[in-house]
Amino acid sequence: MNVYDSEAMARVLAPMGYELTAHKKNADCLLLNTCAIRAKAEQKVFSYLGRLTGLKGNNPDLLIGVGGCVAQQEAKKIFDRAPHVDFVFGPHAINRLPEIVAQAEQGKRHAAATEFLDSFEEITQPLLDKADQEQSGVSAFVTIMSGCDNYCTYCVVPHVRGREMSRASQAILAEVESLAAKGVKEITLLGQNVNSYGNKEGFGSFAELLGLVHEVEGVERIRFTTSHPKDLSQELIQAFAELPKLCKHIHLPVQSGSNRILKKMNRGYTREDYLGKVCALREACPEIRLTTDIIAGFPSETEEDFQDTMDLIRQADYDSLFAFMYSDRPLAPAVKFPGKLSEEVKGRRLAQVLEVSEEIARAKHAAMIGSKQQVLVEGRSVQNPEQWRGRTGGHVTVNFLAPACGGLVGKQVDVLIENGYSNSLSGKLWTEDGDCPKPPTEESHAA
Ligand code: 5AD
Ligand code: SF4
């Protein structure tokens, strides 16, 4: 979501003549897009801001702005602790950036744009008006809703991103069509809880929206994130069986395997409800890849509660997971909950979750050795530029060797998997006889 918002910031400032630079010291305006989801992310913002002080000394005209959820939550603290920051703006103020930056250019200092707006269109227009936007790349995010109404007790999101609001399906389709026309092959639909898409507005269900996006010519893969388990409908589960372009992967954050803790978290489901939905997903789509988020050490979590989580991880047989130590967020109710655990206990539980998940992921990836996987090629491998990089439909990164003839980016190719690691796979381009094709000759290059 923050990647999407950062791209939007660059886009709205382009008409003012601002363009991206890779080097801070060349910048006329530095924007820091921040995340407040956990305490660590927020601490990073303040230490980073500290390091920027010197830059202003070298370039007194430099403008520094802080956007995103820390800006929304901590505008005053930012100006107090980092007075060299010129302005702050929350997630609802991205489309007002040109006006905010223009005022800062005129010398206005310490402006804070943190009001919440009332409709999706107000927040995002002309942000999403991307008709003339350059889009290069294989994959693109398309935002379908903003905010969240779930109020999980540990979570800051409803307090910094505002109420849940969905975007009209015609606008979503228009954006998807325009991206497909520019060559984008993979669309990821974004929202805090896509499963409740359109409920308030009466826009039709999320599964219906997927059906519409599926019709768009040129789109080859559809993904979405994030799904709340309580709102995962049978209709959506069925979509995995019925829509071939829908990637067979679902990120379904469970957070805990203990019913007592799930209740305290206000998650709205039990472990039995959750595991029932996992069964239904696997029944509808046996090859589906399942990933999740886990919070280790929520206030009052006992060893028994934690063992319920470990047990659920094994039962759900996740392909991969993200795990975090619980951290207090000032605006979230759990900050006042009794039974806070020490960093040591939280750290030990986190390590256990990561250990078991890595073990499962390694075994699953090892079992894929020798298989043929369809990979959408995104570019050259980051670690080894001789290799190509892409993802399976299940969202596993694959690095592979292929003749260096170019032209693979944006194509779906078959790869023979030769190695499995905890976070990725590697192999070579598949050929019928299982051999990697020879590097191209001069003639085949010309052809
Ligand atoms: N402490 C730890 N993890 C958190 N998350 C959200 N809030 C907190 C918190 N206060 C995690 C959840 C969520 C993911 C995006 O971040 O697991 O799914
Ligand atoms: Fe936060 Fe819960 Fe909303 Fe997810 S569903 S953004 S965890 S409040």
Coordinates of C-alpha atoms and ligand atoms in Angstrom, one line a residue:
M1 CA 0.0 0.0 0.0
N2 CA 2.8 2.4 0.8
V3 CA 4.6 1.5 -2.5
Y4 CA 1.3 2.5 -4.2
D5 CA 1.1 5.7 -2.2
S6 CA 4.7 6.7 -2.9
E7 CA 4.1 6.2 -6.6
A8 CA 1.1 8.5 -6.3
M9 CA 3.1 11.2 -4.6
A10 CA 5.6 11.2 -7.4
R11 CA 2.8 11.3 -9.9
V12 CA 0.9 14.3 -8.4
L13 CA 4.1 16.3 -8.2
A14 CA 5.3 15.6 -11.7
P15 CA 3.2 18.5 -13.2
M16 CA 5.1 20.9 -10.9
G17 CA 8.3 19.8 -12.5
Y18 CA 9.5 17.5 -9.8
E19 CA 11.0 14.2 -11.0
L20 CA 12.5 11.3 -9.1
T21 CA 16.2 11.2 -8.2
A22 CA 18.2 8.3 -6.9
H23 CA 20.4 10.5 -4.7
K24 CA 19.2 12.4 -1.7
K25 CA 21.8 15.1 -2.1
N26 CA 20.4 16.0 -5.6
A27 CA 16.9 16.5 -4.3
D28 CA 15.0 19.8 -4.1
C29 CA 12.3 18.1 -2.1
L30 CA 12.5 15.0 0.1
L31 CA 9.3 13.1 0.9
L32 CA 9.4 10.4 3.6
N33 CA 6.5 8.0 3.3
T34 CA 6.0 6.4 6.7
C35 CA 4.4 3.4 8.3
A36 CA 3.0 3.3 11.8
I37 CA 2.0 -0.3 12.0
R38 CA 4.6 -1.3 14.6
A39 CA 6.7 0.7 17.0
K40 CA 9.9 -0.3 15.2
A41 CA 8.7 1.2 11.9
E42 CA 8.0 4.5 13.7
Q43 CA 11.3 4.6 15.5
K44 CA 13.0 4.2 12.1
V45 CA 11.3 7.4 10.9
F46 CA 12.7 9.5 13.7
S47 CA 16.2 8.2 13.4
Y48 CA 16.1 8.7 9.7
L49 CA 14.8 12.3 10.1
G50 CA 17.7 12.9 12.5
R51 CA 20.1 11.9 9.8
L52 CA 18.6 14.4 7.4
T53 CA 19.5 17.5 9.4
G54 CA 22.8 17.9 7.7
L55 CA 21.3 17.9 4.2
K56 CA 19.5 21.2 4.9
G57 CA 22.8 22.7 6.0
N58 CA 24.2 22.0 2.5
N59 CA 21.0 23.1 0.7
P60 CA 19.0 25.6 2.6
D61 CA 16.2 25.5 -0.1
L62 CA 15.6 21.8 0.4
L63 CA 12.1 21.0 1.4
I64 CA 11.4 18.0 3.6
G65 CA 8.0 16.5 4.0
V66 CA 6.7 13.5 6.0
G67 CA 3.7 11.6 4.7
G68 CA 1.9 8.4 5.6
C69 CA 0.6 7.0 8.9
V70 CA 3.3 8.4 11.2
A71 CA 2.6 11.9 9.9
Q72 CA -1.1 11.3 10.5
Q73 CA -0.6 10.2 14.0
E74 CA 2.4 12.2 15.2
A75 CA 2.4 15.6 13.4
K76 CA 3.3 17.5 16.5
K77 CA 6.0 15.1 17.7
I78 CA 7.6 15.3 14.2
F79 CA 7.9 19.1 14.3
D80 CA 9.0 19.0 17.9
R81 CA 11.7 16.4 17.4
A82 CA 12.6 17.3 13.8
P83 CA 12.0 21.0 13.3
H84 CA 13.8 20.9 9.9
V85 CA 10.7 19.1 8.5
D86 CA 8.7 21.6 6.5
F87 CA 5.4 19.9 6.3
V88 CA 3.5 16.7 7.1
F89 CA 0.6 15.1 5.3
G90 CA -1.5 12.1 6.1
P91 CA -2.8 9.3 3.8
H92 CA -5.8 11.3 2.8
A93 CA -3.8 14.4 1.7
I94 CA -1.7 12.9 -1.1
N95 CA -3.7 14.7 -3.8
R96 CA -3.2 18.0 -2.0
L97 CA 0.6 17.7 -2.2
P98 CA 1.0 20.2 -5.1
E99 CA -0.7 22.9 -3.0
I100 CA 1.2 21.9 0.2
V101 CA 4.6 21.9 -1.7
A102 CA 3.8 25.2 -3.4
Q103 CA 3.1 26.8 -0.1
A104 CA 6.3 25.4 1.4
E105 CA 8.2 26.7 -1.7
Q106 CA 6.8 30.2 -0.7
G107 CA 8.3 29.8 2.8
K108 CA 5.3 28.4 4.7
R109 CA 6.6 26.2 7.5
H110 CA 5.2 23.4 9.6
A111 CA 1.9 22.9 7.7
A112 CA 0.1 19.7 8.8
A113 CA -2.5 18.2 6.4
T114 CA -4.1 15.5 8.4
E115 CA -7.9 15.9 8.0
F116 CA -9.9 12.8 7.1
L117 CA -12.0 13.1 4.0
D118 CA -15.5 11.6 3.4
S119 CA -15.3 9.7 0.1
F120 CA -12.9 7.6 -1.8
E121 CA -13.2 10.0 -4.8
E122 CA -12.2 13.0 -2.7
I123 CA -9.1 11.2 -1.4
T124 CA -8.0 9.9 -4.7
Q125 CA -9.0 12.3 -7.5
P126 CA -7.0 13.3 -9.4
L127 CA -4.6 10.8 -8.0
L128 CA -6.1 7.9 -9.8
D129 CA -6.6 9.9 -13.0
K130 CA -3.8 8.1 -14.7
A131 CA -4.9 8.3 -18.3
D132 CA -1.7 10.0 -19.3
Q133 CA 0.4 8.2 -16.7
E134 CA 3.5 6.3 -17.8
Q135 CA 3.4 2.8 -16.7
S136 CA 6.2 0.5 -17.5
G137 CA 6.4 -2.8 -15.7
V138 CA 4.8 -6.1 -15.6
S139 CA 2.7 -5.7 -12.5
A140 CA 0.7 -2.9 -11.1
F141 CA -1.3 -2.2 -7.9
V142 CA -4.8 -0.9 -8.2
T143 CA -6.4 0.4 -5.0
I144 CA -10.0 -0.7 -4.6
M145 CA -10.7 0.7 -1.1
S146 CA -9.2 2.6 1.7
G147 CA -9.3 2.6 5.5
C148 CA -10.6 -0.1 7.8
D149 CA -13.6 -0.5 10.1
N150 CA -12.5 -3.6 11.9
Y151 CA -10.8 -2.1 14.9
C152 CA -8.6 -5.1 15.9
T153 CA -7.5 -4.0 19.3
Y154 CA -3.7 -4.0 18.5
C155 CA -4.0 -2.1 15.2
V156 CA -3.4 1.5 14.4
V157 CA -4.8 1.4 10.9
P158 CA -8.4 2.5 11.5
H159 CA -7.0 5.4 13.5
V160 CA -4.6 6.6 10.8
R161 CA -6.2 5.6 7.5
G162 CA -9.8 6.4 8.5
R163 CA -13.1 4.7 7.8
E164 CA -13.4 2.0 5.2
M165 CA -14.5 3.3 1.8
S166 CA -14.7 1.5 -1.4
R167 CA -14.1 2.7 -4.9
A168 CA -16.7 2.4 -7.6
S169 CA -16.2 -0.7 -9.8
Q170 CA -16.4 1.3 -13.0
A171 CA -13.5 3.5 -11.9
I172 CA -11.5 0.3 -10.9
L173 CA -12.2 -1.3 -14.3
A174 CA -11.2 1.9 -16.2
E175 CA -7.9 1.9 -14.4
V176 CA -7.3 -1.8 -15.0
E177 CA -8.1 -1.4 -18.7
S178 CA -5.8 1.5 -19.0
L179 CA -3.0 -0.4 -17.4
A180 CA -3.6 -3.5 -19.5
A181 CA -3.5 -1.3 -22.6
K182 CA 0.0 -0.1 -21.5
G183 CA 1.2 -3.7 -21.3
V184 CA 0.7 -4.5 -17.6
K185 CA 0.1 -8.2 -17.2
E186 CA -0.5 -8.6 -13.5
I187 CA -2.9 -6.6 -11.4
T188 CA -2.9 -6.7 -7.6
L189 CA -6.1 -5.3 -6.1
L190 CA -5.3 -3.5 -2.9
G191 CA -7.3 -2.8 0.3
Q192 CA -7.0 -3.4 4.0
N193 CA -9.9 -5.8 3.9
V194 CA -10.8 -6.5 0.3
N195 CA -13.4 -9.1 1.4
S196 CA -15.8 -6.5 2.6
Y197 CA -15.4 -4.5 -0.7
G198 CA -18.5 -2.5 -1.5
N199 CA -20.5 -3.7 1.5
K200 CA -21.3 -0.2 2.7
E201 CA -21.7 1.4 -0.7
G202 CA -23.7 -1.5 -2.3
F203 CA -21.2 -1.8 -5.1
G204 CA -21.6 -5.6 -5.5
S205 CA -19.3 -8.2 -3.8
F206 CA -15.6 -8.5 -4.1
A207 CA -16.0 -11.8 -5.9
E208 CA -18.2 -10.0 -8.5
L209 CA -15.5 -7.4 -8.9
L210 CA -12.9 -10.1 -9.5
G211 CA -15.2 -11.5 -12.2
L212 CA -15.3 -8.1 -13.9
V213 CA -11.5 -7.6 -13.7
H214 CA -11.1 -11.1 -15.1
E215 CA -12.9 -10.0 -18.3
V216 CA -10.3 -7.3 -19.1
E217 CA -8.3 -8.3 -22.1
G218 CA -4.6 -8.3 -21.6
V219 CA -4.7 -9.0 -17.9
E220 CA -3.1 -12.4 -17.4
R221 CA -2.9 -12.6 -13.6
I222 CA -5.0 -11.2 -10.8
R223 CA -4.0 -11.0 -7.2
F224 CA -5.4 -9.3 -4.1
T225 CA -4.4 -8.3 -0.6
T226 CA -5.5 -8.3 2.2
S227 CA -8.3 -10.7 3.1
H228 CA -9.9 -10.7 6.5
P229 CA -10.8 -14.3 7.5
K230 CA -14.2 -13.3 9.0
D231 CA -15.3 -11.9 5.7
L232 CA -14.0 -14.6 3.4
S233 CA -17.1 -15.7 1.6
Q234 CA -17.9 -19.0 -0.1
E235 CA -18.4 -17.0 -3.3
L236 CA -14.8 -15.8 -3.1
I237 CA -13.5 -19.3 -2.3
Q238 CA -15.3 -20.5 -5.4
A239 CA -13.6 -17.8 -7.5
F240 CA -10.3 -19.6 -7.0
A241 CA -11.9 -22.7 -8.7
E242 CA -13.6 -20.7 -11.4
L243 CA -11.3 -17.8 -12.5
P244 CA -8.2 -19.1 -14.3
K245 CA -6.5 -15.7 -14.2
L246 CA -6.9 -15.5 -10.4
C247 CA -3.5 -16.5 -8.9
K248 CA -3.8 -19.5 -6.6
H249 CA -2.5 -17.7 -3.5
I250 CA -4.3 -16.2 -0.6
H251 CA -2.8 -14.2 2.3
L252 CA -5.2 -14.8 5.2
P253 CA -3.8 -13.2 8.4
V254 CA -4.8 -15.4 11.4
Q255 CA -2.7 -13.5 14.0
S256 CA -3.2 -16.1 16.7
G257 CA -4.4 -19.7 17.1
S258 CA -5.9 -19.2 20.6
N259 CA -9.6 -18.4 20.8
R260 CA -9.1 -16.5 24.0
I261 CA -6.5 -14.2 22.3
L262 CA -8.5 -13.9 19.1
K263 CA -11.4 -12.6 21.1
K264 CA -9.2 -10.1 22.9
M265 CA -7.9 -9.0 19.5
N266 CA -11.5 -8.5 18.3
R267 CA -10.8 -10.6 15.2
G268 CA -14.4 -11.9 14.9
Y269 CA -13.6 -15.5 14.2
T270 CA -12.5 -18.6 16.1
R271 CA -9.7 -21.0 15.2
E272 CA -12.3 -23.5 14.2
D273 CA -14.0 -20.9 11.8
Y274 CA -10.6 -20.1 10.4
L275 CA -9.5 -23.7 9.9
G276 CA -12.9 -24.5 8.3
K277 CA -12.3 -21.8 5.7
V278 CA -8.8 -23.1 5.0
C279 CA -10.4 -26.5 4.4
A280 CA -13.0 -25.0 2.1
L281 CA -10.2 -23.2 0.2
R282 CA -8.2 -26.3 -0.3
E283 CA -11.3 -28.2 -1.3
A284 CA -12.1 -25.7 -4.0
C285 CA -8.5 -25.3 -5.1
P286 CA -6.1 -28.0 -3.9
E287 CA -3.0 -26.2 -5.2
I288 CA -3.7 -22.9 -3.4
R289 CA -0.8 -21.4 -1.6
L290 CA -1.7 -20.1 1.8
T291 CA 0.2 -17.4 3.7
T292 CA -0.5 -15.5 6.9
D293 CA 0.5 -13.0 9.6
I294 CA 1.1 -14.0 13.2
I295 CA 1.5 -11.7 16.2
A296 CA 3.7 -13.3 19.0
G297 CA 3.2 -12.2 22.6
F298 CA -0.1 -10.3 22.5
P299 CA -0.9 -9.0 26.0
S300 CA -1.8 -11.8 28.4
E301 CA -0.8 -14.5 25.9
T302 CA 0.0 -17.6 28.0
E303 CA 2.4 -20.4 27.0
E304 CA -0.8 -22.5 26.3
D305 CA -2.2 -19.8 24.0
F306 CA 1.0 -19.7 22.2
Q307 CA 1.1 -23.4 21.8
D308 CA -2.4 -23.1 20.2
T309 CA -0.8 -20.8 17.6
M310 CA 2.0 -23.2 16.9
D311 CA -0.5 -26.0 16.5
L312 CA -2.6 -23.9 14.2
I313 CA 0.5 -23.1 12.1
R314 CA 1.1 -26.8 11.6
Q315 CA -2.5 -27.6 10.9
A316 CA -3.0 -24.8 8.4
D317 CA 0.2 -25.9 6.8
Y318 CA 1.2 -22.4 5.7
D319 CA 3.4 -22.0 2.7
S320 CA 5.0 -19.0 4.3
L321 CA 4.2 -16.4 6.9
F322 CA 5.1 -13.0 8.4
A323 CA 5.4 -12.9 12.1
F324 CA 5.8 -9.9 14.4
M325 CA 6.3 -9.3 18.1
Y326 CA 3.3 -7.5 19.6
S327 CA 4.1 -3.8 19.9
D328 CA 2.1 -1.2 21.6
R329 CA 0.5 1.4 19.3
P330 CA -0.6 4.5 21.2
L331 CA -4.0 4.8 19.5
A332 CA -4.9 1.2 19.7
P333 CA -6.9 -0.1 22.7
A334 CA -4.5 -3.0 23.5
V335 CA -2.1 -0.4 24.7
K336 CA -4.1 -0.4 27.9
F337 CA -4.5 -4.2 28.2
P338 CA -3.0 -5.9 31.2
G339 CA -0.5 -8.7 31.0
K340 CA 2.2 -7.2 28.8
L341 CA 5.0 -9.7 28.1
S342 CA 8.7 -9.0 28.2
E343 CA 10.7 -8.4 25.1
E344 CA 12.5 -11.6 25.9
V345 CA 9.3 -13.8 26.0
K346 CA 8.0 -12.1 22.8
G347 CA 11.3 -12.6 21.1
R348 CA 11.5 -16.3 22.0
R349 CA 8.0 -17.0 20.7
L350 CA 8.7 -15.0 17.5
A351 CA 11.8 -17.1 16.9
Q352 CA 9.8 -20.3 17.4
V353 CA 7.2 -19.2 14.9
L354 CA 9.8 -18.3 12.4
E355 CA 11.7 -21.5 12.9
V356 CA 8.6 -23.7 12.3
S357 CA 7.5 -21.7 9.3
E358 CA 11.0 -21.8 7.7
E359 CA 11.0 -25.6 8.2
I360 CA 7.6 -25.9 6.5
A361 CA 8.6 -23.5 3.6
R362 CA 11.9 -25.4 3.0
A363 CA 10.1 -28.7 2.8
K364 CA 7.5 -27.4 0.5
H365 CA 10.1 -25.8 -1.8
A366 CA 12.2 -28.9 -1.8
A367 CA 9.1 -30.9 -2.9
M368 CA 8.9 -28.6 -5.9
I369 CA 12.3 -29.6 -7.2
G370 CA 11.9 -31.3 -10.6
S371 CA 8.5 -29.7 -11.2
K372 CA 7.6 -27.3 -14.0
Q373 CA 6.4 -23.9 -12.8
Q374 CA 4.8 -21.1 -14.8
V375 CA 6.6 -17.9 -14.0
L376 CA 5.7 -14.3 -15.0
V377 CA 9.1 -12.7 -15.8
E378 CA 9.7 -9.4 -14.0
G379 CA 13.3 -8.7 -14.9
R380 CA 16.9 -9.7 -14.1
S381 CA 17.6 -11.4 -10.8
V382 CA 18.8 -9.0 -8.1
Q383 CA 21.6 -11.1 -6.8
N384 CA 22.8 -12.6 -10.0
P385 CA 22.2 -10.5 -13.2
E386 CA 22.9 -13.5 -15.3
Q387 CA 19.6 -15.0 -14.1
W388 CA 16.0 -13.9 -14.7
R389 CA 13.6 -13.3 -11.9
G390 CA 9.8 -13.8 -11.8
R391 CA 7.1 -15.3 -9.6
T392 CA 4.9 -18.3 -9.7
G393 CA 1.1 -17.9 -9.6
G394 CA 1.5 -18.9 -5.9
H395 CA 3.7 -15.8 -5.4
V396 CA 7.0 -17.6 -4.9
T397 CA 10.1 -15.8 -6.4
V398 CA 11.9 -17.9 -9.0
N399 CA 15.4 -17.0 -10.3
F400 CA 16.3 -18.9 -13.4
L401 CA 18.8 -19.2 -16.3
A402 CA 17.7 -18.7 -19.8
P403 CA 19.4 -17.8 -23.1
A404 CA 20.3 -14.1 -22.8
C405 CA 18.2 -13.1 -25.8
G406 CA 16.1 -10.5 -24.0
G407 CA 12.4 -10.1 -24.5
L408 CA 11.4 -12.4 -21.6
V409 CA 10.1 -9.6 -19.4
G410 CA 6.3 -9.6 -19.2
K411 CA 6.1 -13.2 -20.6
Q412 CA 4.9 -16.2 -18.8
V413 CA 7.4 -19.0 -19.2
D414 CA 7.8 -22.5 -17.8
V415 CA 10.7 -23.1 -15.5
L416 CA 12.2 -26.4 -14.4
I417 CA 12.8 -26.0 -10.6
E418 CA 16.2 -27.2 -9.6
N419 CA 16.7 -25.8 -6.1
G420 CA 14.4 -24.8 -3.2
Y421 CA 15.3 -22.3 -0.5
S422 CA 13.2 -21.0 2.4
N423 CA 12.1 -17.8 0.4
S424 CA 12.6 -18.7 -3.2
L425 CA 13.2 -21.2 -5.9
S426 CA 15.8 -21.4 -8.7
G427 CA 16.0 -23.3 -12.0
K428 CA 16.3 -23.0 -15.7
L429 CA 13.9 -22.3 -18.6
W430 CA 12.0 -25.5 -19.3
T431 CA 12.4 -27.3 -22.6
E432 CA 10.7 -30.5 -23.6
D433 CA 13.9 -32.5 -23.2
G434 CA 14.5 -30.9 -19.8
D435 CA 17.7 -29.2 -21.1
C436 CA 18.4 -25.5 -20.9
P437 CA 18.3 -24.1 -24.5
K438 CA 21.7 -23.2 -25.9
P439 CA 22.6 -19.5 -25.8
P440 CA 21.2 -17.8 -29.0
T441 CA 23.4 -17.6 -32.0
E442 CA 24.0 -14.3 -34.0
E443 CA 21.2 -15.4 -36.4
S444 CA 18.7 -16.2 -33.8
H445 CA 19.4 -12.8 -32.2
A446 CA 18.7 -11.1 -35.5
A447 CA 15.6 -13.1 -36.0
Ligands
5AD1 N1 2.1 -5.3 16.9 C1 2.6 -6.3 16.2 N2 2.1 -6.6 14.9 C2 1.1 -5.9 14.4 N3 0.5 -5.9 13.3 C3 -0.5 -4.9 13.2 N4 -0.4 -4.2 14.4 C4 0.6 -4.8 15.2 C5 1.0 -4.5 16.4 N5 0.6 -3.5 17.2 C6 0.7 -6.9 12.3 C7 -0.5 -7.8 12.0 C8 -0.9 -7.4 10.7 C9 0.4 -6.9 10.0 C10 0.2 -6.0 8.8 O1 1.0 -6.3 11.0 O2 0.0 -9.2 11.9 O3 -1.6 -8.4 9.9
SF4_2 FE1 -5.8 -3.5 11.3 FE2 -7.6 -5.4 11.8 FE3 -8.1 -3.5 9.9 FE4 -6.2 -5.4 9.4 S1 -8.5 -5.8 9.7 S2 -6.1 -3.2 9.1 S3 -5.4 -5.7 11.5 S4 -7.9 -3.2 12.1

